[in-house]
């Protein structure tokens, strides 16, 4: 047993070394990617469930690595947060999304909000409100054309401070959404303390909505309570017509998902907007 234990130990350390080396390499690549600006944004429509109109687009970052191609944010956002690199990267995302929206408006396309994800590290940075004001100003974009998506955990960490920051942003006219709603620990009674506009129901509740009565019941109660707090409800991850029909019947206001469109590059989104404007 001793021998086996020792063998396991050696195996384990070499595994850890490999993991540590991989991580170190990723960290080095991520730092240089930020210096070289190897990122791009894709945009995914948010659609009004009743009218089918596009009301907003969510900006989602991709790392365009010259060797590996497009890398998903799930693979680098957590490390970027850990290393504090999310501050410069997040600033780039915000500026790019605002400038892009301004360009679409200048091109005479139907007006939309652009939604940007804010991680906890960004939310806690000093002078966040001033920074966002500056970005809007530089881009020449109206605050009402910007939406910020924050998670429940951001609200829970320091509720009083979070409420103050959100109140400032909301007072400017920025639209505030809670992302991945239902996966955290907040309650709707708690949410009334924050100036919010939309709850985004996490896609884990949407996936089996047509076959799982529990998921349908959860969505139904979130919709009812959110509406009584005068919040809109958006369903994430809608992939099928059947899911959409269920969500419509349950009173969801908006949806987002592959059924309408996956996240696409700016040029493709623009083409989508042009076809719609032509109708
Ligand atoms: P999220 O904010 O919850 O974004 C939704 C994710 O679901 C996106 O993945 C989107 O591509 C995917 N999705 C949309 N519709 C469907 C669908 O119908 N089915 C399925 N299966 N998936 C769908 P993505 O782009 O890989 O982003 C993953 C996460 O990375 C985001 O989750 C967000 O938490 C984070 N992220 C992305 N961009 C940024 C950013 O600029 N800043 C920060 N802080 N986080 C970001
Ligand atoms: Ca989001
Ligand atoms: Ca989400
Ligand atoms: Ca998510």
JSON list of C-alpha atoms and ligand atoms in Angstrom, two decimals, residues 44 58 60-62 72-73 77 86 93 117-119 122 149 179-180 203 236-239 257-258 263, ligand 1:
[
{"chain": "A", "resi": 44, "resn": "UNK", "atom": "CA", "xyz": [-26.46, 38.21, -29.69]},
{"chain": "A", "resi": 58, "resn": "UNK", "atom": "CA", "xyz": [-25.49, 41.39, -25.78]},
{"chain": "A", "resi": 60, "resn": "UNK", "atom": "CA", "xyz": [-19.81, 38.65, -25.77]},
{"chain": "A", "resi": 61, "resn": "UNK", "atom": "CA", "xyz": [-16.03, 38.67, -25.93]},
{"chain": "A", "resi": 62, "resn": "UNK", "atom": "CA", "xyz": [-13.93, 36.17, -27.90]},
{"chain": "A", "resi": 72, "resn": "UNK", "atom": "CA", "xyz": [-14.46, 30.96, -25.68]},
{"chain": "A", "resi": 73, "resn": "UNK", "atom": "CA", "xyz": [-14.73, 33.40, -22.74]},
{"chain": "A", "resi": 77, "resn": "UNK", "atom": "CA", "xyz": [-12.63, 35.13, -18.21]},
{"chain": "A", "resi": 86, "resn": "UNK", "atom": "CA", "xyz": [-10.49, 41.77, -16.48]},
{"chain": "A", "resi": 93, "resn": "UNK", "atom": "CA", "xyz": [-15.23, 45.53, -24.14]},
{"chain": "A", "resi": 117, "resn": "UNK", "atom": "CA", "xyz": [-21.34, 41.92, -18.89]},
{"chain": "A", "resi": 118, "resn": "UNK", "atom": "CA", "xyz": [-19.69, 43.31, -15.76]},
{"chain": "A", "resi": 119, "resn": "UNK", "atom": "CA", "xyz": [-17.79, 40.92, -13.53]},
{"chain": "A", "resi": 122, "resn": "UNK", "atom": "CA", "xyz": [-15.03, 45.38, -12.41]},
{"chain": "A", "resi": 149, "resn": "UNK", "atom": "CA", "xyz": [-25.55, 42.73, -16.91]},
{"chain": "A", "resi": 179, "resn": "UNK", "atom": "CA", "xyz": [-27.75, 37.73, -15.33]},
{"chain": "A", "resi": 180, "resn": "UNK", "atom": "CA", "xyz": [-28.14, 33.96, -14.76]},
{"chain": "A", "resi": 203, "resn": "UNK", "atom": "CA", "xyz": [-30.84, 28.82, -19.39]},
{"chain": "A", "resi": 236, "resn": "UNK", "atom": "CA", "xyz": [-31.82, 32.80, -21.86]},
{"chain": "A", "resi": 237, "resn": "UNK", "atom": "CA", "xyz": [-30.78, 29.90, -24.05]},
{"chain": "A", "resi": 238, "resn": "UNK", "atom": "CA", "xyz": [-33.95, 29.45, -26.10]},
{"chain": "A", "resi": 239, "resn": "UNK", "atom": "CA", "xyz": [-33.12, 26.88, -28.76]},
{"chain": "A", "resi": 257, "resn": "UNK", "atom": "CA", "xyz": [-30.95, 32.09, -27.78]},
{"chain": "A", "resi": 258, "resn": "UNK", "atom": "CA", "xyz": [-29.82, 30.06, -30.75]},
{"chain": "A", "resi": 263, "resn": "UNK", "atom": "CA", "xyz": [-23.81, 35.47, -31.08]},
{"chain": "B", "resi": 1, "resn": "LIG", "atom": "P1", "xyz": [-23.54, 34.74, -20.17]},
{"chain": "B", "resi": 1, "resn": "LIG", "atom": "O1", "xyz": [-23.39, 36.20, -19.90]},
{"chain": "B", "resi": 1, "resn": "LIG", "atom": "O2", "xyz": [-24.57, 34.00, -19.40]},
{"chain": "B", "resi": 1, "resn": "LIG", "atom": "O3", "xyz": [-23.77, 34.65, -21.74]},
{"chain": "B", "resi": 1, "resn": "LIG", "atom": "C1", "xyz": [-24.62, 33.70, -22.36]},
{"chain": "B", "resi": 1, "resn": "LIG", "atom": "C2", "xyz": [-23.83, 32.55, -22.93]},
{"chain": "B", "resi": 1, "resn": "LIG", "atom": "O4", "xyz": [-24.75, 31.57, -23.43]},
{"chain": "B", "resi": 1, "resn": "LIG", "atom": "C3", "xyz": [-22.95, 32.93, -24.10]},
{"chain": "B", "resi": 1, "resn": "LIG", "atom": "O5", "xyz": [-21.79, 32.09, -24.06]},
{"chain": "B", "resi": 1, "resn": "LIG", "atom": "C4", "xyz": [-23.83, 32.58, -25.30]},
{"chain": "B", "resi": 1, "resn": "LIG", "atom": "O6", "xyz": [-23.09, 32.31, -26.47]},
{"chain": "B", "resi": 1, "resn": "LIG", "atom": "C5", "xyz": [-24.50, 31.33, -24.79]},
{"chain": "B", "resi": 1, "resn": "LIG", "atom": "N1", "xyz": [-25.78, 31.10, -25.45]},
{"chain": "B", "resi": 1, "resn": "LIG", "atom": "C6", "xyz": [-26.63, 32.00, -25.98]},
{"chain": "B", "resi": 1, "resn": "LIG", "atom": "N2", "xyz": [-27.73, 31.43, -26.48]},
{"chain": "B", "resi": 1, "resn": "LIG", "atom": "C7", "xyz": [-27.60, 30.10, -26.25]},
{"chain": "B", "resi": 1, "resn": "LIG", "atom": "C8", "xyz": [-28.42, 28.96, -26.54]},
{"chain": "B", "resi": 1, "resn": "LIG", "atom": "O7", "xyz": [-29.52, 29.05, -27.10]},
{"chain": "B", "resi": 1, "resn": "LIG", "atom": "N3", "xyz": [-27.96, 27.75, -26.13]},
{"chain": "B", "resi": 1, "resn": "LIG", "atom": "C9", "xyz": [-26.76, 27.60, -25.50]},
{"chain": "B", "resi": 1, "resn": "LIG", "atom": "N4", "xyz": [-26.39, 26.37, -25.15]},
{"chain": "B", "resi": 1, "resn": "LIG", "atom": "N5", "xyz": [-25.95, 28.66, -25.22]},
{"chain": "B", "resi": 1, "resn": "LIG", "atom": "C10", "xyz": [-26.38, 29.89, -25.58]},
{"chain": "B", "resi": 1, "resn": "LIG", "atom": "P2", "xyz": [-20.34, 32.70, -24.26]},
{"chain": "B", "resi": 1, "resn": "LIG", "atom": "O8", "xyz": [-20.35, 33.76, -25.31]},
{"chain": "B", "resi": 1, "resn": "LIG", "atom": "O9", "xyz": [-19.41, 31.54, -24.43]},
{"chain": "B", "resi": 1, "resn": "LIG", "atom": "O10", "xyz": [-20.06, 33.41, -22.89]},
{"chain": "B", "resi": 1, "resn": "LIG", "atom": "C11", "xyz": [-19.91, 32.66, -21.70]},
{"chain": "B", "resi": 1, "resn": "LIG", "atom": "C12", "xyz": [-19.84, 33.56, -20.49]},
{"chain": "B", "resi": 1, "resn": "LIG", "atom": "O11", "xyz": [-18.62, 34.32, -20.48]},
{"chain": "B", "resi": 1, "resn": "LIG", "atom": "C13", "xyz": [-20.95, 34.60, -20.42]},
{"chain": "B", "resi": 1, "resn": "LIG", "atom": "O12", "xyz": [-22.13, 34.00, -19.93]},
{"chain": "B", "resi": 1, "resn": "LIG", "atom": "C14", "xyz": [-20.35, 35.61, -19.47]},
{"chain": "B", "resi": 1, "resn": "LIG", "atom": "O13", "xyz": [-20.51, 35.19, -18.13]},
{"chain": "B", "resi": 1, "resn": "LIG", "atom": "C15", "xyz": [-18.87, 35.53, -19.82]},
{"chain": "B", "resi": 1, "resn": "LIG", "atom": "N6", "xyz": [-18.53, 36.67, -20.70]},
{"chain": "B", "resi": 1, "resn": "LIG", "atom": "C16", "xyz": [-18.62, 36.76, -22.04]},
{"chain": "B", "resi": 1, "resn": "LIG", "atom": "N7", "xyz": [-18.20, 37.98, -22.47]},
{"chain": "B", "resi": 1, "resn": "LIG", "atom": "C17", "xyz": [-17.87, 38.67, -21.35]},
{"chain": "B", "resi": 1, "resn": "LIG", "atom": "C18", "xyz": [-17.36, 40.01, -21.12]},
{"chain": "B", "resi": 1, "resn": "LIG", "atom": "O14", "xyz": [-17.16, 40.83, -22.04]},
{"chain": "B", "resi": 1, "resn": "LIG", "atom": "N8", "xyz": [-17.12, 40.35, -19.82]},
{"chain": "B", "resi": 1, "resn": "LIG", "atom": "C19", "xyz": [-17.33, 39.49, -18.78]},
{"chain": "B", "resi": 1, "resn": "LIG", "atom": "N9", "xyz": [-17.06, 39.91, -17.54]},
{"chain": "B", "resi": 1, "resn": "LIG", "atom": "N10", "xyz": [-17.82, 38.25, -18.96]},
{"chain": "B", "resi": 1, "resn": "LIG", "atom": "C20", "xyz": [-18.08, 37.84, -20.23]}
]
